[in-house]
Amino acid sequence: MATNRTFTMIKPDAVGNNYIGGILKMINEAGFRIVSMKYTRLSKESAGEFYAVHSARPFYGELVDYMSSGSIVAAILEKENAVADFRNLIGATDPTKAEEGTIRKIYAKSIAANAVHGSDSDENAAIEGDFFFSKLERF
Ligand code: ATP
Ligand code: MG
């Protein structure tokens, strides 16, 4: 059964380009409620842990370096069918393949610096939300 929460990060490229406001506006206008949010930065070690599932992929080192290169915004979002609806809102991993009107089409620079993260399953949404937020912060 689908739960109603997903997890997102606004990645260093989007934070560095002052796109936080524009991206949060799109998230709110798409009907997501912000449950928890923080502005923070990942160490190399914590970026490696967060993306451990990709440790065998050829781009893992680049991904970890990139995700620890600047500040990010982490958030838990709530909406009916949150995981699938948020993946539709952000668009394809490669912004050149993302549909018009999606966050990555509008704000992403490249497949590596692609503006936002979105959980790919309910199970990972819970794991990723727990990675960043304590139980008290996830009410
Ligand atoms: P995310 O998990 O960040 O929401 P995604 O689910 O669309 O993105 P994944 O396959 O999970 O894509 O890849 C995780 C991240 O790794 C991508 O968002 C991107 O930043 C990076 N990445 C994926 N493929 C490549 C690639 N070929 N070259 C460089 N970086 C890549
Ligand atoms: Mg993914």
PDB file of C-alpha atoms and ligand atoms in Angstrom:
ATOM      1  CA  MET A   1       0.000   0.000   0.000  1.00  0.00           C
ATOM      2  CA  ALA A   2       1.284   3.470  -0.855  1.00  0.00           C
ATOM      3  CA  THR A   3       2.008   5.697   2.123  1.00  0.00           C
ATOM      4  CA  ASN A   4       1.526   9.439   1.926  1.00  0.00           C
ATOM      5  CA  ARG A   5       5.089  10.616   2.507  1.00  0.00           C
ATOM      6  CA  THR A   6       8.234  11.059   0.452  1.00  0.00           C
ATOM      7  CA  PHE A   7      11.682  12.500   1.078  1.00  0.00           C
ATOM      8  CA  THR A   8      13.473  15.146  -0.989  1.00  0.00           C
ATOM      9  CA  MET A   9      16.734  17.057  -1.080  1.00  0.00           C
ATOM     10  CA  ILE A  10      17.372  20.277  -2.960  1.00  0.00           C
ATOM     11  CA  LYS A  11      20.894  19.518  -4.185  1.00  0.00           C
ATOM     12  CA  PRO A  12      24.010  21.771  -4.039  1.00  0.00           C
ATOM     13  CA  ASP A  13      23.653  23.093  -7.621  1.00  0.00           C
ATOM     14  CA  ALA A  14      20.100  24.321  -6.993  1.00  0.00           C
ATOM     15  CA  VAL A  15      20.940  25.783  -3.568  1.00  0.00           C
ATOM     16  CA  GLY A  16      24.017  27.520  -5.022  1.00  0.00           C
ATOM     17  CA  ASN A  17      21.963  29.015  -7.855  1.00  0.00           C
ATOM     18  CA  ASN A  18      19.342  30.424  -5.441  1.00  0.00           C
ATOM     19  CA  TYR A  19      16.603  28.088  -6.694  1.00  0.00           C
ATOM     20  CA  ILE A  20      15.370  27.044  -3.221  1.00  0.00           C
ATOM     21  CA  GLY A  21      12.428  29.450  -3.334  1.00  0.00           C
ATOM     22  CA  GLY A  22      11.370  28.503  -6.859  1.00  0.00           C
ATOM     23  CA  ILE A  23      11.579  24.785  -6.155  1.00  0.00           C
ATOM     24  CA  LEU A  24       9.660  25.031  -2.848  1.00  0.00           C
ATOM     25  CA  LYS A  25       6.988  27.074  -4.642  1.00  0.00           C
ATOM     26  CA  MET A  26       6.551  24.307  -7.225  1.00  0.00           C
ATOM     27  CA  ILE A  27       6.411  21.693  -4.448  1.00  0.00           C
ATOM     28  CA  ASN A  28       3.717  23.629  -2.563  1.00  0.00           C
ATOM     29  CA  GLU A  29       1.713  24.396  -5.704  1.00  0.00           C
ATOM     30  CA  ALA A  30       1.716  20.675  -6.562  1.00  0.00           C
ATOM     31  CA  GLY A  31      -0.104  20.040  -3.291  1.00  0.00           C
ATOM     32  CA  PHE A  32       2.672  18.731  -1.030  1.00  0.00           C
ATOM     33  CA  ARG A  33       2.726  19.726   2.631  1.00  0.00           C
ATOM     34  CA  ILE A  34       6.181  20.178   4.198  1.00  0.00           C
ATOM     35  CA  VAL A  35       6.325  17.918   7.266  1.00  0.00           C
ATOM     36  CA  SER A  36       9.990  18.534   8.223  1.00  0.00           C
ATOM     37  CA  MET A  37      12.717  20.623   6.623  1.00  0.00           C
ATOM     38  CA  LYS A  38      16.363  21.517   7.258  1.00  0.00           C
ATOM     39  CA  TYR A  39      19.147  23.465   5.558  1.00  0.00           C
ATOM     40  CA  THR A  40      22.349  21.531   6.092  1.00  0.00           C
ATOM     41  CA  ARG A  41      25.432  20.069   4.447  1.00  0.00           C
ATOM     42  CA  LEU A  42      26.462  16.442   4.036  1.00  0.00           C
ATOM     43  CA  SER A  43      29.990  15.345   4.909  1.00  0.00           C
ATOM     44  CA  LYS A  44      31.618  13.002   2.385  1.00  0.00           C
ATOM     45  CA  GLU A  45      31.036  10.177   4.825  1.00  0.00           C
ATOM     46  CA  SER A  46      27.320  10.865   5.280  1.00  0.00           C
ATOM     47  CA  ALA A  47      26.793  11.392   1.520  1.00  0.00           C
ATOM     48  CA  GLY A  48      28.448   8.012   0.965  1.00  0.00           C
ATOM     49  CA  GLU A  49      26.161   6.429   3.526  1.00  0.00           C
ATOM     50  CA  PHE A  50      23.030   8.053   2.095  1.00  0.00           C
ATOM     51  CA  TYR A  51      23.849   6.809  -1.437  1.00  0.00           C
ATOM     52  CA  ALA A  52      25.344   3.453  -0.360  1.00  0.00           C
ATOM     53  CA  VAL A  53      22.770   1.703  -2.563  1.00  0.00           C
ATOM     54  CA  HIS A  54      24.672   3.156  -5.573  1.00  0.00           C
ATOM     55  CA  SER A  55      28.159   2.175  -4.324  1.00  0.00           C
ATOM     56  CA  ALA A  56      28.711  -0.248  -7.227  1.00  0.00           C
ATOM     57  CA  ARG A  57      27.694   2.280  -9.919  1.00  0.00           C
ATOM     58  CA  PRO A  58      30.505   3.942 -11.922  1.00  0.00           C
ATOM     59  CA  PHE A  59      29.380   7.433 -10.916  1.00  0.00           C
ATOM     60  CA  TYR A  60      29.342   6.750  -7.136  1.00  0.00           C
ATOM     61  CA  GLY A  61      32.557   8.685  -6.347  1.00  0.00           C
ATOM     62  CA  GLU A  62      31.405  11.658  -8.405  1.00  0.00           C
ATOM     63  CA  LEU A  63      27.967  11.511  -6.751  1.00  0.00           C
ATOM     64  CA  VAL A  64      29.398  11.503  -3.208  1.00  0.00           C
ATOM     65  CA  ASP A  65      31.840  14.336  -3.999  1.00  0.00           C
ATOM     66  CA  TYR A  66      29.078  16.351  -5.582  1.00  0.00           C
ATOM     67  CA  MET A  67      26.487  15.833  -2.847  1.00  0.00           C
ATOM     68  CA  SER A  68      28.996  16.923  -0.185  1.00  0.00           C
ATOM     69  CA  SER A  69      30.216  19.947  -2.198  1.00  0.00           C
ATOM     70  CA  GLY A  70      27.718  22.464  -0.814  1.00  0.00           C
ATOM     71  CA  SER A  71      24.608  23.055   1.259  1.00  0.00           C
ATOM     72  CA  ILE A  72      21.403  21.149   0.669  1.00  0.00           C
ATOM     73  CA  VAL A  73      17.795  21.378   1.851  1.00  0.00           C
ATOM     74  CA  ALA A  74      16.327  18.103   3.139  1.00  0.00           C
ATOM     75  CA  ALA A  75      12.592  17.691   3.607  1.00  0.00           C
ATOM     76  CA  ILE A  76       9.845  15.174   4.282  1.00  0.00           C
ATOM     77  CA  LEU A  77       6.771  15.876   2.143  1.00  0.00           C
ATOM     78  CA  GLU A  78       3.194  14.711   2.557  1.00  0.00           C
ATOM     79  CA  LYS A  79       0.502  14.171  -0.071  1.00  0.00           C
ATOM     80  CA  GLU A  80      -1.672  11.296  -1.209  1.00  0.00           C
ATOM     81  CA  ASN A  81       0.460   9.023  -3.464  1.00  0.00           C
ATOM     82  CA  ALA A  82       3.502  11.112  -2.482  1.00  0.00           C
ATOM     83  CA  VAL A  83       6.349   8.978  -3.894  1.00  0.00           C
ATOM     84  CA  ALA A  84       4.955   8.554  -7.422  1.00  0.00           C
ATOM     85  CA  ASP A  85       3.492  12.068  -7.646  1.00  0.00           C
ATOM     86  CA  PHE A  86       6.792  13.618  -6.548  1.00  0.00           C
ATOM     87  CA  ARG A  87       8.795  11.585  -9.085  1.00  0.00           C
ATOM     88  CA  ASN A  88       6.417  12.947 -11.748  1.00  0.00           C
ATOM     89  CA  LEU A  89       6.920  16.495 -10.472  1.00  0.00           C
ATOM     90  CA  ILE A  90      10.743  16.268 -10.573  1.00  0.00           C
ATOM     91  CA  GLY A  91      11.023  14.515 -13.970  1.00  0.00           C
ATOM     92  CA  ALA A  92      13.683  12.194 -15.408  1.00  0.00           C
ATOM     93  CA  THR A  93      17.147  11.836 -13.818  1.00  0.00           C
ATOM     94  CA  ASP A  94      18.718  13.321 -16.971  1.00  0.00           C
ATOM     95  CA  PRO A  95      17.272  16.856 -17.323  1.00  0.00           C
ATOM     96  CA  THR A  96      17.595  16.724 -21.125  1.00  0.00           C
ATOM     97  CA  LYS A  97      15.037  13.864 -20.987  1.00  0.00           C
ATOM     98  CA  ALA A  98      12.793  15.445 -18.347  1.00  0.00           C
ATOM     99  CA  GLU A  99       9.327  16.559 -19.413  1.00  0.00           C
ATOM    100  CA  GLU A 100       8.466  20.228 -19.819  1.00  0.00           C
ATOM    101  CA  GLY A 101       7.272  21.822 -16.592  1.00  0.00           C
ATOM    102  CA  THR A 102       9.151  19.431 -14.299  1.00  0.00           C
ATOM    103  CA  ILE A 103      11.544  20.693 -11.623  1.00  0.00           C
ATOM    104  CA  ARG A 104      14.577  19.100 -13.282  1.00  0.00           C
ATOM    105  CA  LYS A 105      13.642  20.435 -16.728  1.00  0.00           C
ATOM    106  CA  ILE A 106      13.446  23.943 -15.302  1.00  0.00           C
ATOM    107  CA  TYR A 107      16.264  23.933 -12.735  1.00  0.00           C
ATOM    108  CA  ALA A 108      18.752  21.073 -13.355  1.00  0.00           C
ATOM    109  CA  LYS A 109      22.107  21.584 -15.050  1.00  0.00           C
ATOM    110  CA  SER A 110      23.145  17.990 -15.830  1.00  0.00           C
ATOM    111  CA  ILE A 111      22.542  14.334 -14.953  1.00  0.00           C
ATOM    112  CA  ALA A 112      24.952  14.683 -12.017  1.00  0.00           C
ATOM    113  CA  ALA A 113      23.836  18.126 -10.842  1.00  0.00           C
ATOM    114  CA  ASN A 114      20.124  17.503 -11.242  1.00  0.00           C
ATOM    115  CA  ALA A 115      18.640  19.945  -8.700  1.00  0.00           C
ATOM    116  CA  VAL A 116      16.569  17.570  -6.556  1.00  0.00           C
ATOM    117  CA  HIS A 117      16.362  14.097  -5.095  1.00  0.00           C
ATOM    118  CA  GLY A 118      13.106  12.173  -4.752  1.00  0.00           C
ATOM    119  CA  SER A 119      12.636   8.822  -3.007  1.00  0.00           C
ATOM    120  CA  ASP A 120      11.943   5.897  -5.344  1.00  0.00           C
ATOM    121  CA  SER A 121       9.725   3.820  -3.005  1.00  0.00           C
ATOM    122  CA  ASP A 122       7.728   4.099   0.211  1.00  0.00           C
ATOM    123  CA  GLU A 123      10.323   1.959   1.957  1.00  0.00           C
ATOM    124  CA  ASN A 124      13.199   4.230   0.884  1.00  0.00           C
ATOM    125  CA  ALA A 125      11.178   7.352   1.708  1.00  0.00           C
ATOM    126  CA  ALA A 126      10.961   6.155   5.314  1.00  0.00           C
ATOM    127  CA  ILE A 127      14.654   5.160   5.450  1.00  0.00           C
ATOM    128  CA  GLU A 128      15.774   8.476   3.953  1.00  0.00           C
ATOM    129  CA  GLY A 129      13.500  10.581   6.181  1.00  0.00           C
ATOM    130  CA  ASP A 130      14.859   8.735   9.226  1.00  0.00           C
ATOM    131  CA  PHE A 131      18.425   9.419   8.030  1.00  0.00           C
ATOM    132  CA  PHE A 132      17.919  13.198   8.335  1.00  0.00           C
ATOM    133  CA  PHE A 133      15.211  13.682  10.944  1.00  0.00           C
ATOM    134  CA  SER A 134      14.670  12.465  14.478  1.00  0.00           C
ATOM    135  CA  LYS A 135      11.352  10.978  15.529  1.00  0.00           C
ATOM    136  CA  LEU A 136      10.447  14.292  17.201  1.00  0.00           C
ATOM    137  CA  GLU A 137      10.921  16.125  13.903  1.00  0.00           C
ATOM    138  CA  ARG A 138       8.686  13.774  11.917  1.00  0.00           C
ATOM    139  CA  PHE A 139       5.323  14.475  13.519  1.00  0.00           C
TER     140      PHE A 139
HETATM  141  P1  ATP B   1      17.661  10.662  -7.038  1.00  0.00           P
HETATM  142  O1  ATP B   1      17.869   9.341  -6.350  1.00  0.00           O
HETATM  143  O2  ATP B   1      18.734  11.692  -6.706  1.00  0.00           O
HETATM  144  O3  ATP B   1      16.273  11.210  -6.858  1.00  0.00           O
HETATM  145  P2  ATP B   1      17.148   9.291  -9.491  1.00  0.00           P
HETATM  146  O4  ATP B   1      16.370   8.337  -8.639  1.00  0.00           O
HETATM  147  O5  ATP B   1      16.423   9.974 -10.594  1.00  0.00           O
HETATM  148  O6  ATP B   1      17.815  10.440  -8.598  1.00  0.00           O
HETATM  149  P3  ATP B   1      19.306   7.408  -9.458  1.00  0.00           P
HETATM  150  O7  ATP B   1      19.453   6.358 -10.492  1.00  0.00           O
HETATM  151  O8  ATP B   1      18.784   7.032  -8.108  1.00  0.00           O
HETATM  152  O9  ATP B   1      18.428   8.579 -10.084  1.00  0.00           O
HETATM  153  O10 ATP B   1      20.716   8.121  -9.307  1.00  0.00           O
HETATM  154  C1  ATP B   1      21.025   8.868  -8.129  1.00  0.00           C
HETATM  155  C2  ATP B   1      21.749  10.123  -8.518  1.00  0.00           C
HETATM  156  O11 ATP B   1      23.016   9.768  -9.061  1.00  0.00           O
HETATM  157  C3  ATP B   1      21.096  10.956  -9.622  1.00  0.00           C
HETATM  158  O12 ATP B   1      20.110  11.819  -9.162  1.00  0.00           O
HETATM  159  C4  ATP B   1      22.284  11.708 -10.170  1.00  0.00           C
HETATM  160  O13 ATP B   1      22.579  12.823  -9.321  1.00  0.00           O
HETATM  161  C5  ATP B   1      23.392  10.708 -10.065  1.00  0.00           C
HETATM  162  N1  ATP B   1      23.557   9.993 -11.331  1.00  0.00           N
HETATM  163  C6  ATP B   1      22.742   9.049 -11.872  1.00  0.00           C
HETATM  164  N2  ATP B   1      23.200   8.618 -13.053  1.00  0.00           N
HETATM  165  C7  ATP B   1      24.360   9.303 -13.266  1.00  0.00           C
HETATM  166  C8  ATP B   1      25.326   9.314 -14.312  1.00  0.00           C
HETATM  167  N3  ATP B   1      25.205   8.530 -15.370  1.00  0.00           N
HETATM  168  N4  ATP B   1      26.380  10.153 -14.190  1.00  0.00           N
HETATM  169  C9  ATP B   1      26.520  10.958 -13.116  1.00  0.00           C
HETATM  170  N5  ATP B   1      25.648  10.986 -12.086  1.00  0.00           N
HETATM  171  C10 ATP B   1      24.582  10.174 -12.169  1.00  0.00           C
HETATM  172 MG    MG B   2      17.156   7.461  -6.887  1.00  0.00          MG
END
